[in-house]
Amino acid sequence: MSALTHQHDAPQPEDQSLAIAIGIRGVSMVYTTRGERLNALTNITLDIAEGEFVSLIGPSGCGKSTLLRVIADLLQPSTGRVEVHGKSADVARRERNYGMVFQSPVLYDWRTVERNVQLPLEIMKVSKRERAERCAELLELVGLQDFAKRYPWQLSGGMQQRVAIARALSFRPSILLMDEPFGALDEMTRERLNLELLSIWSRTGTTVVFVTHSIPEAVFLSDRIVVMTPRPGRIEHIVEVDLPRPRGAEIREDERFFRLIAEVRSRLYEH
Amino acid sequence: MSAGNTARPLRVTLQFVPPAIVFVLLLAVWELGVRFFNIPYVTLPAPSRILHTIPTIDELWSDAYYTTVEEALPGFLLGSGIGFLVAVLATRWTFFARGILPYAAVTNSIPIIGMAPISVALFGAEWQSKAVIVAILTFFPMVLNAYRGLNSVDPLSLQLMRSYAANGWETFLQLRLPASLPFVFNALKINTTLAMIGAIVAEYFGGPFAGLGYYINNEAPELAMDKAWSAVVVACGIGIGAYLIVVILERIFTSWHVSYRGDG
């Protein structure tokens, strides 16, 4: 399906030995605003393997965030369906399979950092002792153990986003859905958080669907990059990222890294 | 933060300096004006005369107690409480919001002076009729502010709650309620003042032979202006006290809010 000649060891959904975490089956999304029909998504079909890191990339209006929200059961598709571990997206959400991270951290101002991280656990009726344990564990994972008692507004944007990631992982969801989580951060912070995210991902084994409009970010992080085009939103191409793992900062200097960036870019502009 | 902590008491003190200067200047102008122009106390008593009169009126304290505790407080709690409840129901059910919110606005346009004698006819001459007036006065500011506050939540916060499969009660308790608090306290601040005004004015229109409004209404026609003014000053003091209590509670419960943050 791809013209790539690279070798790769990224997980492949075609491989029968790998279980499918997310199966998107013919999903279309039609909005009607002021009598005008808008095709946000057209006939999207995609399988994402368990433990895979998949990025959705494309210009504004290509429906990448909409697709993420359909997977998360925050939006209902007009046609088609999403299966998560063989169950419907609705059941998957009720069984708390989704950890969400948005572009803004959406922390609760009235809760300290540790109480923000514990919020999902409180809602899920996890015991106080276990909440404290997991929170300490997660704050260490994102390097914020010294900021547990601070309030969100006392932290920098990058730190706030790390709290949001810790909160999303607190209840050990099988799937992490991230909607341009580092889009509002400066380039240096973004690159550092990219590295941290990869290390968290490799330690937790979570399936990640990552929406971005940054090509280098998508290449650096992903096993596969789903290139989407607008009007109507559909999958233009899927780029396999064959960079070795674990990936460190030095891979950004790698010739293969640049070649993949060029490949994604050409797919984006080709349309 | 440590720099903020040491600077804070000074900053708080400085906050009170400008209004204190204005207050003292105002009293000075009043006092000197009355003396200079020889204004008789039946027209306008000097501040010093009011200050000396207050301790001489024995019934002032029982009147103040009656107005505040028997009338203003129950009315304040009733109006604010029902107002908050209506805002919660309106947030929960859009249908209810569409049905009731326009009528909540109508309560705001009720001429309270016209309503006072009617309330006496309906609820009797005792404290109940005054408390009802206060409740009507304080209802609308609470509905308006609490409804805005409960709906001031970021849509992403709601999506987050949905992703946790949180039910409506948890979403209310963990998200909408805390987010509404700054707005609710705003309403409570407005309502402390409105409650005192409502109770005093309601007493002008028949009722028990007690209360600050009743006292003012008795003394003013007798030209005992120093006594009438004394009751006004006491009412002001109670109003300011109640307001400060709400401000202290606000600081405790919404210390996280933008308006109270240090330099963090």
Coordinates of C-alpha atoms in Angstrom, one line a residue:
Chain A
M1 CA 0.0 0.0 0.0
S2 CA 3.0 2.3 0.3
A3 CA 5.7 3.0 -2.2
L4 CA 8.3 2.9 0.6
T5 CA 11.2 0.6 0.1
H6 CA 12.4 0.9 3.7
Q7 CA 12.7 -2.1 6.0
H8 CA 10.7 -1.6 9.2
D9 CA 10.1 -3.4 12.4
A10 CA 7.2 -1.3 13.5
P11 CA 4.1 -3.3 14.5
Q12 CA 1.9 -4.0 11.5
P13 CA -1.9 -4.6 11.8
E14 CA -1.7 -6.9 8.8
D15 CA 0.4 -9.2 11.0
Q16 CA -2.1 -11.7 12.4
S17 CA 0.0 -12.2 15.5
L18 CA -0.7 -8.6 16.7
A19 CA -4.0 -7.9 18.3
I20 CA -6.0 -4.9 16.9
A21 CA -6.5 -2.3 19.6
I22 CA -8.6 0.1 17.5
G23 CA -10.5 -0.9 14.4
I24 CA -12.1 2.0 12.5
R25 CA -14.6 0.7 10.0
G26 CA -15.9 3.0 7.3
V27 CA -16.4 6.0 9.5
S28 CA -18.0 9.1 7.9
M29 CA -18.9 12.3 9.6
V30 CA -21.3 14.8 8.1
Y31 CA -22.1 18.1 9.8
T32 CA -25.0 20.2 8.8
T33 CA -24.6 23.9 9.7
R34 CA -27.0 26.5 8.4
G35 CA -28.3 24.1 5.8
E36 CA -24.8 23.4 4.5
R37 CA -23.5 19.9 4.5
L38 CA -19.9 19.5 5.5
N39 CA -18.1 16.2 5.1
A40 CA -15.7 16.2 8.0
L41 CA -14.7 12.5 7.5
T42 CA -15.3 10.2 4.5
N43 CA -15.1 6.5 4.7
I44 CA -12.2 6.1 7.1
T45 CA -11.0 2.6 7.6
L46 CA -7.9 2.0 9.7
D47 CA -6.6 -0.7 12.1
I48 CA -4.3 0.3 14.9
A49 CA -2.3 -2.5 16.7
E50 CA -2.0 -2.9 20.4
G51 CA 1.0 -1.0 21.6
E52 CA 1.3 0.9 18.4
F53 CA 2.1 4.6 18.2
V54 CA 0.1 6.2 15.3
S55 CA 0.0 9.8 14.4
L56 CA -2.8 11.6 12.5
I57 CA -1.4 14.5 10.5
G58 CA -2.9 16.9 8.1
P59 CA -3.9 20.6 7.6
S60 CA -6.6 22.2 9.6
G61 CA -10.0 20.9 8.7
C62 CA -8.8 17.5 7.5
G63 CA -10.9 15.9 10.3
K64 CA -8.0 14.5 12.4
S65 CA -9.3 15.9 15.7
T66 CA -12.8 14.8 14.7
L67 CA -11.5 11.2 14.0
L68 CA -9.8 11.2 17.4
R69 CA -13.1 12.3 19.1
V70 CA -15.0 9.6 17.2
I71 CA -12.5 7.0 18.5
A72 CA -12.9 8.4 22.0
D73 CA -16.7 8.2 21.8
L74 CA -17.0 12.0 22.3
L75 CA -18.6 12.2 18.9
Q76 CA -20.9 9.8 17.1
P77 CA -20.0 9.0 13.5
S78 CA -22.7 9.6 10.9
T79 CA -21.9 6.1 9.4
G80 CA -19.5 3.4 10.3
R81 CA -18.2 2.2 13.6
V82 CA -15.2 2.0 15.9
E83 CA -14.2 -1.1 17.7
V84 CA -11.8 -1.1 20.6
H85 CA -10.5 -4.5 21.6
G86 CA -13.5 -5.9 19.8
K87 CA -16.0 -3.8 21.7
S88 CA -17.8 -0.7 20.7
A89 CA -16.3 2.7 21.4
D90 CA -19.1 3.5 23.8
V91 CA -18.4 0.3 25.9
A92 CA -14.7 1.0 25.7
R93 CA -15.2 4.5 27.1
R94 CA -17.5 3.2 29.9
E95 CA -14.8 0.6 30.7
R96 CA -12.3 3.5 31.0
N97 CA -10.0 2.5 28.1
Y98 CA -9.2 6.0 27.1
G99 CA -6.8 8.5 28.5
M100 CA -7.3 11.9 26.9
V101 CA -4.8 14.7 26.5
F102 CA -5.9 17.9 24.8
Q103 CA -3.9 20.9 23.4
S104 CA -4.7 22.8 26.5
P105 CA -3.9 21.0 29.8
V106 CA -7.5 21.5 31.2
L107 CA -6.3 21.1 34.8
Y108 CA -8.7 22.1 37.5
D109 CA -7.5 25.3 39.2
W110 CA -8.9 24.4 42.5
R111 CA -7.0 21.2 42.8
T112 CA -3.3 20.8 43.5
V113 CA -1.1 19.0 41.0
E114 CA -1.4 15.7 42.9
R115 CA -5.2 16.1 43.3
N116 CA -5.5 16.8 39.6
V117 CA -3.7 13.5 38.8
Q118 CA -5.9 11.7 41.2
L119 CA -9.2 13.1 39.9
P120 CA -10.0 10.2 37.5
L121 CA -9.1 7.8 40.3
E122 CA -11.4 9.5 42.7
I123 CA -14.2 9.2 40.1
M124 CA -13.3 5.6 39.6
K125 CA -13.6 5.0 43.4
V126 CA -10.0 3.9 43.8
S127 CA -8.9 3.7 47.5
K128 CA -7.1 6.6 49.0
R129 CA -3.9 4.6 49.5
E130 CA -3.8 3.3 46.0
R131 CA -4.5 6.8 44.6
A132 CA -1.6 8.3 46.6
E133 CA 0.7 5.5 45.4
R134 CA -0.1 5.7 41.8
C135 CA 0.0 9.5 41.9
A136 CA 3.5 9.5 43.3
E137 CA 4.6 6.9 40.7
L138 CA 3.2 9.0 37.8
L139 CA 4.6 12.3 39.1
E140 CA 7.9 10.7 39.1
L141 CA 7.4 9.3 35.6
V142 CA 6.8 12.9 34.3
G143 CA 9.5 14.4 36.6
L144 CA 7.2 16.5 38.7
Q145 CA 7.5 14.8 42.1
D146 CA 8.6 18.0 43.7
F147 CA 5.6 19.9 42.5
A148 CA 2.8 17.7 43.9
K149 CA 1.5 20.3 46.3
R150 CA 1.6 23.2 43.8
Y151 CA -1.4 24.5 42.0
P152 CA -1.5 24.2 38.1
W153 CA -1.3 28.0 37.6
Q154 CA 2.0 28.0 39.5
L155 CA 3.6 25.8 36.8
S156 CA 4.9 26.5 33.3
G157 CA 2.9 25.4 30.2
G158 CA 5.2 22.4 29.6
M159 CA 4.8 21.3 33.2
Q160 CA 1.1 21.7 33.1
Q161 CA 1.0 19.4 30.1
R162 CA 3.1 16.8 31.9
V163 CA 0.5 16.9 34.7
A164 CA -2.2 16.3 32.1
I165 CA -0.3 13.3 30.7
A166 CA 0.2 11.9 34.3
R167 CA -3.6 12.4 34.9
A168 CA -4.4 10.6 31.6
L169 CA -2.2 7.7 32.6
S170 CA -3.3 7.5 36.2
F171 CA -6.0 4.9 35.7
R172 CA -3.8 2.9 33.3
P173 CA -6.0 3.2 30.2
S174 CA -5.1 0.8 27.4
I175 CA -5.3 3.7 24.9
L176 CA -3.9 7.2 25.0
L177 CA -5.6 9.7 22.7
M178 CA -3.7 12.9 22.3
D179 CA -5.0 16.0 20.4
E180 CA -2.0 18.2 19.5
P181 CA -0.8 18.0 23.1
F182 CA 2.4 19.9 22.5
G183 CA 1.0 22.3 19.9
A184 CA 0.9 25.3 22.3
L185 CA 4.5 24.8 23.6
D186 CA 7.8 26.3 22.4
E187 CA 10.0 24.2 20.2
M188 CA 12.5 23.3 22.9
T189 CA 9.9 22.2 25.4
R190 CA 8.1 20.3 22.7
E191 CA 11.2 18.3 21.7
R192 CA 11.9 17.5 25.3
L193 CA 8.4 16.3 25.9
N194 CA 8.5 14.2 22.7
L195 CA 11.4 12.3 24.2
E196 CA 9.7 11.9 27.6
L197 CA 6.5 10.7 25.9
L198 CA 8.5 8.0 24.0
S199 CA 10.0 6.8 27.2
I200 CA 6.6 6.8 29.0
W201 CA 5.1 4.9 26.0
S202 CA 7.9 2.3 26.0
R203 CA 7.4 1.7 29.7
T204 CA 3.6 1.6 29.7
G205 CA 3.0 -0.3 26.5
T206 CA 0.0 1.9 25.8
T207 CA -1.5 2.3 22.4
V208 CA -1.2 5.9 21.3
V209 CA -3.1 7.9 18.8
F210 CA -1.5 11.3 18.4
V211 CA -2.9 14.2 16.4
T212 CA -0.4 16.8 15.3
H213 CA 0.4 19.2 12.5
S214 CA 4.1 19.0 13.1
I215 CA 5.8 16.7 10.6
P216 CA 9.1 16.3 12.6
E217 CA 7.1 15.5 15.7
A218 CA 5.0 12.8 13.9
V219 CA 8.2 11.2 12.3
F220 CA 10.1 11.3 15.6
L221 CA 7.3 9.6 17.6
S222 CA 5.4 7.3 15.4
D223 CA 5.3 3.8 14.1
R224 CA 3.0 4.9 11.4
I225 CA 1.8 8.3 10.2
V226 CA -1.7 8.7 8.8
V227 CA -1.6 11.6 6.3
M228 CA -5.1 13.1 6.0
T229 CA -6.5 15.6 3.5
P230 CA -9.5 18.0 3.9
R231 CA -12.7 18.4 2.0
P232 CA -13.7 15.7 2.5
G233 CA -11.5 14.5 5.3
R234 CA -10.0 11.2 4.3
I235 CA -6.8 9.2 4.6
E236 CA -4.5 10.2 1.8
H237 CA -1.6 7.9 2.6
I238 CA 0.0 6.0 5.5
V239 CA 3.7 6.4 6.0
E240 CA 5.6 3.7 7.8
V241 CA 8.3 5.0 10.0
D242 CA 11.2 2.6 10.1
L243 CA 13.5 4.5 12.4
P244 CA 15.0 2.2 15.1
R245 CA 13.8 2.2 18.7
P246 CA 14.5 3.4 21.3
R247 CA 14.8 6.7 19.6
G248 CA 17.0 9.4 21.2
A249 CA 17.5 13.1 20.3
E250 CA 20.3 12.1 18.0
I251 CA 17.8 10.5 15.6
R252 CA 16.8 14.0 14.6
E253 CA 20.2 14.3 12.9
D254 CA 19.7 11.0 11.1
E255 CA 19.6 11.1 7.3
R256 CA 16.6 8.7 7.4
F257 CA 14.8 11.1 9.7
F258 CA 15.0 13.9 7.0
R259 CA 14.0 11.5 4.3
L260 CA 10.9 10.5 6.2
I261 CA 10.1 14.2 6.8
A262 CA 10.4 14.8 3.1
E263 CA 8.2 11.8 2.4
V264 CA 5.4 13.0 4.7
R265 CA 5.7 16.5 3.4
S266 CA 5.4 15.4 -0.2
R267 CA 2.3 13.3 0.7
L268 CA 0.8 16.4 2.4
Y269 CA 1.3 18.7 -0.5
E270 CA 0.7 16.2 -3.2
H271 CA -3.1 16.6 -2.8
Chain B
M1 CA 6.5 32.6 46.7
S2 CA 8.5 33.6 49.8
A3 CA 8.9 37.2 48.5
G4 CA 5.1 37.2 47.9
N5 CA 4.5 36.1 51.4
T6 CA 6.4 38.9 53.1
A7 CA 5.0 41.5 50.7
R8 CA 1.4 40.4 51.2
P9 CA 0.6 41.9 54.6
L10 CA 2.0 45.2 53.4
R11 CA 0.0 45.1 50.2
V12 CA -3.2 44.2 52.1
T13 CA -2.6 47.2 54.5
L14 CA -2.0 49.5 51.6
Q15 CA -5.3 48.4 50.1
F16 CA -7.2 49.8 53.0
V17 CA -5.3 53.1 53.1
P18 CA -7.0 55.0 50.2
P19 CA -10.6 54.2 51.3
A20 CA -9.7 55.0 54.9
I21 CA -8.4 58.5 53.9
V22 CA -11.5 59.2 51.9
F23 CA -13.7 58.1 54.8
V24 CA -11.9 60.3 57.3
L25 CA -12.0 63.3 54.9
L26 CA -15.7 62.8 54.3
L27 CA -16.4 62.7 58.0
A28 CA -14.3 65.8 58.5
V29 CA -16.1 67.8 55.8
W30 CA -19.5 66.7 57.3
E31 CA -18.5 67.6 60.8
L32 CA -17.0 71.0 59.9
G33 CA -19.8 71.8 57.5
V34 CA -22.5 71.2 60.1
R35 CA -20.6 73.4 62.7
F36 CA -19.6 76.1 60.2
F37 CA -23.1 76.6 58.7
N38 CA -24.8 75.9 62.0
I39 CA -27.0 73.2 60.6
P40 CA -29.6 72.2 63.2
Y41 CA -29.5 68.5 64.1
V42 CA -33.1 68.0 63.0
T43 CA -31.8 68.6 59.5
L44 CA -28.4 66.9 59.6
P45 CA -26.7 65.9 62.9
A46 CA -22.9 66.0 63.0
P47 CA -21.1 62.7 63.0
S48 CA -19.9 63.4 66.6
R49 CA -23.5 63.8 67.8
I50 CA -24.5 60.5 66.1
L51 CA -21.6 58.8 67.7
H52 CA -22.6 60.0 71.1
T53 CA -26.3 59.2 70.6
I54 CA -25.8 55.5 69.6
P55 CA -24.8 54.3 73.1
T56 CA -27.8 56.1 74.6
I57 CA -30.5 54.3 72.7
D58 CA -31.3 51.1 74.6
E59 CA -33.7 49.6 72.1
L60 CA -31.2 50.0 69.2
W61 CA -29.5 46.7 69.8
S62 CA -32.7 44.6 70.1
D63 CA -34.0 46.4 67.0
A64 CA -30.8 45.6 65.1
Y65 CA -30.9 42.0 66.3
Y66 CA -34.5 41.7 65.2
T67 CA -33.9 43.2 61.7
T68 CA -30.8 41.2 61.1
V69 CA -31.3 37.8 62.6
E70 CA -35.1 37.5 62.4
E71 CA -35.7 39.0 59.0
A72 CA -32.6 39.7 56.8
L73 CA -30.8 36.4 57.6
P74 CA -33.6 34.0 57.0
G75 CA -34.6 35.9 53.9
F76 CA -31.0 36.0 52.6
L77 CA -30.6 32.2 53.2
L78 CA -34.0 31.4 51.6
G79 CA -33.5 33.7 48.5
S80 CA -29.9 32.7 47.9
G81 CA -30.6 29.0 48.6
I82 CA -33.6 28.8 46.3
G83 CA -31.8 30.9 43.7
F84 CA -28.8 28.4 43.7
L85 CA -31.2 25.4 43.5
V86 CA -33.0 26.9 40.5
A87 CA -29.7 27.6 38.8
V88 CA -28.6 24.0 39.4
L89 CA -31.9 22.6 38.0
A90 CA -31.7 25.0 35.0
T91 CA -28.2 23.8 34.3
R92 CA -29.3 20.1 34.5
W93 CA -32.4 20.5 32.4
T94 CA -32.4 22.9 29.4
F95 CA -36.1 22.6 29.3
F96 CA -36.3 23.9 32.9
A97 CA -33.9 26.7 32.1
R98 CA -36.1 27.8 29.2
G99 CA -39.2 27.6 31.3
I100 CA -38.0 29.2 34.5
L101 CA -35.2 31.7 33.7
P102 CA -37.5 34.3 32.1
Y103 CA -39.6 34.3 35.3
A104 CA -36.5 34.6 37.5
A105 CA -35.8 37.8 35.6
V106 CA -39.4 38.9 36.3
T107 CA -38.7 38.7 40.1
N108 CA -36.0 41.3 39.5
S109 CA -38.4 43.8 38.1
I110 CA -40.9 43.5 41.0
P111 CA -41.0 47.0 42.7
I112 CA -40.1 45.9 46.2
I113 CA -41.7 48.9 47.9
G114 CA -44.9 48.1 46.2
M115 CA -44.6 44.5 47.2
A116 CA -43.9 45.2 50.9
P117 CA -47.5 46.0 52.0
I118 CA -48.8 43.1 49.8
S119 CA -46.4 40.7 51.6
V120 CA -47.8 41.9 55.0
A121 CA -51.2 41.0 53.8
L122 CA -50.1 37.6 52.6
F123 CA -47.7 36.5 55.3
G124 CA -48.7 38.6 58.3
A125 CA -47.2 41.4 60.2
E126 CA -44.4 39.4 61.8
W127 CA -40.9 38.6 60.5
Q128 CA -42.1 36.2 57.8
S129 CA -43.5 38.9 55.6
K130 CA -40.1 40.8 55.8
A131 CA -38.1 37.7 55.2
V132 CA -40.2 37.0 52.1
I133 CA -39.3 40.4 50.7
V134 CA -35.6 39.8 51.4
A135 CA -35.9 36.4 49.7
I136 CA -37.4 37.9 46.6
L137 CA -34.7 40.6 46.5
T138 CA -31.8 38.1 46.9
F139 CA -33.2 35.4 44.6
F140 CA -32.4 36.9 41.2
P141 CA -28.8 37.9 41.8
M142 CA -28.1 34.3 42.9
V143 CA -29.9 32.7 40.0
L144 CA -28.2 34.9 37.4
N145 CA -24.7 34.5 38.9
A146 CA -24.9 30.8 39.8
Y147 CA -26.3 29.9 36.4
R148 CA -23.4 31.7 34.7
G149 CA -20.9 30.1 37.1
L150 CA -22.2 26.6 36.7
N151 CA -22.0 27.0 32.9
S152 CA -18.6 28.7 32.9
V153 CA -16.8 25.3 32.5
D154 CA -14.5 24.7 29.6
P155 CA -16.1 22.2 27.1
L156 CA -12.8 20.3 27.2
S157 CA -13.3 19.8 30.9
L158 CA -16.7 18.2 30.2
Q159 CA -15.2 16.0 27.5
L160 CA -12.6 14.9 30.0
M161 CA -15.3 14.0 32.5
R162 CA -17.1 12.0 29.8
S163 CA -13.8 10.2 29.0
Y164 CA -13.7 9.1 32.7
A165 CA -17.3 7.9 32.3
A166 CA -18.2 10.2 35.2
N167 CA -21.9 10.4 35.9
G168 CA -23.8 13.7 36.2
W169 CA -23.5 13.9 39.9
E170 CA -19.7 13.6 39.8
T171 CA -19.4 16.1 37.0
F172 CA -21.5 18.5 39.0
L173 CA -19.5 17.9 42.3
Q174 CA -16.0 17.9 40.8
L175 CA -16.4 20.4 38.0
R176 CA -19.5 22.6 37.8
L177 CA -19.8 23.3 41.6
P178 CA -16.2 24.4 42.2
A179 CA -16.2 26.4 38.9
S180 CA -19.3 28.2 40.0
L181 CA -18.0 29.3 43.4
P182 CA -16.5 32.6 42.4
F183 CA -19.8 33.6 40.8
V184 CA -21.8 32.4 43.8
F185 CA -19.7 34.4 46.2
N186 CA -20.3 37.5 44.0
A187 CA -24.0 37.0 44.4
L188 CA -23.7 36.5 48.1
K189 CA -21.8 39.8 48.5
I190 CA -24.5 41.6 46.6
N191 CA -27.1 39.8 48.6
T192 CA -25.8 40.8 52.1
T193 CA -26.5 44.5 51.2
L194 CA -29.8 43.8 49.5
A195 CA -30.9 41.7 52.6
M196 CA -30.4 44.6 55.0
I197 CA -32.0 47.1 52.6
G198 CA -35.0 44.8 52.0
A199 CA -35.6 44.1 55.7
I200 CA -35.4 47.8 56.7
V201 CA -37.6 49.0 53.9
A202 CA -40.1 46.2 54.5
E203 CA -40.5 47.4 58.1
Y204 CA -41.8 50.8 56.9
F205 CA -45.0 49.1 55.7
G206 CA -46.5 47.8 58.9
G207 CA -45.3 45.1 61.0
P208 CA -44.0 44.3 64.5
F209 CA -43.0 47.2 66.7
A210 CA -39.4 46.3 66.4
G211 CA -36.6 46.5 64.0
L212 CA -34.3 49.2 62.6
G213 CA -36.7 50.2 59.9
Y214 CA -39.5 50.6 62.3
Y215 CA -37.3 52.7 64.6
I216 CA -36.2 55.0 61.8
N217 CA -39.8 55.3 60.6
N218 CA -40.8 56.3 64.1
E219 CA -38.0 58.7 65.0
A220 CA -37.7 60.6 61.7
P221 CA -41.1 62.1 61.7
E222 CA -40.5 63.2 65.3
L223 CA -37.4 65.1 64.0
A224 CA -35.2 63.0 66.2
M225 CA -32.7 62.9 63.4
D226 CA -29.7 62.0 65.6
K227 CA -31.6 58.8 66.6
A228 CA -32.7 58.0 63.0
W229 CA -29.1 58.5 61.9
S230 CA -27.9 56.2 64.7
A231 CA -30.1 53.4 63.4
V232 CA -28.8 54.0 59.8
V233 CA -25.2 53.9 61.0
V234 CA -25.8 50.6 62.9
A235 CA -27.5 49.1 59.9
C236 CA -24.5 50.1 57.8
G237 CA -22.1 48.5 60.3
I238 CA -24.1 45.3 60.2
G239 CA -24.2 45.3 56.4
I240 CA -20.4 45.8 56.2
G241 CA -19.8 43.1 58.8
A242 CA -22.0 40.6 56.9
Y243 CA -20.2 41.6 53.7
L244 CA -16.8 41.0 55.3
I245 CA -17.9 37.6 56.6
V246 CA -18.8 36.6 53.0
V247 CA -15.4 38.0 51.8
I248 CA -13.6 35.9 54.3
L249 CA -15.5 32.7 53.3
E250 CA -14.8 33.6 49.7
R251 CA -11.1 33.7 50.4
I252 CA -11.2 30.4 52.1
F253 CA -13.2 28.6 49.5
T254 CA -11.9 30.2 46.3
S255 CA -8.3 30.8 47.2
W256 CA -7.3 29.2 43.9
H257 CA -9.1 31.8 41.9
V258 CA -7.3 34.3 39.7
S259 CA -8.3 37.2 41.9
Y260 CA -6.6 35.8 45.0
R261 CA -3.4 34.4 43.5
G262 CA -0.1 35.6 44.7
D263 CA 2.7 36.2 42.3
G264 CA 3.1 32.4 42.1

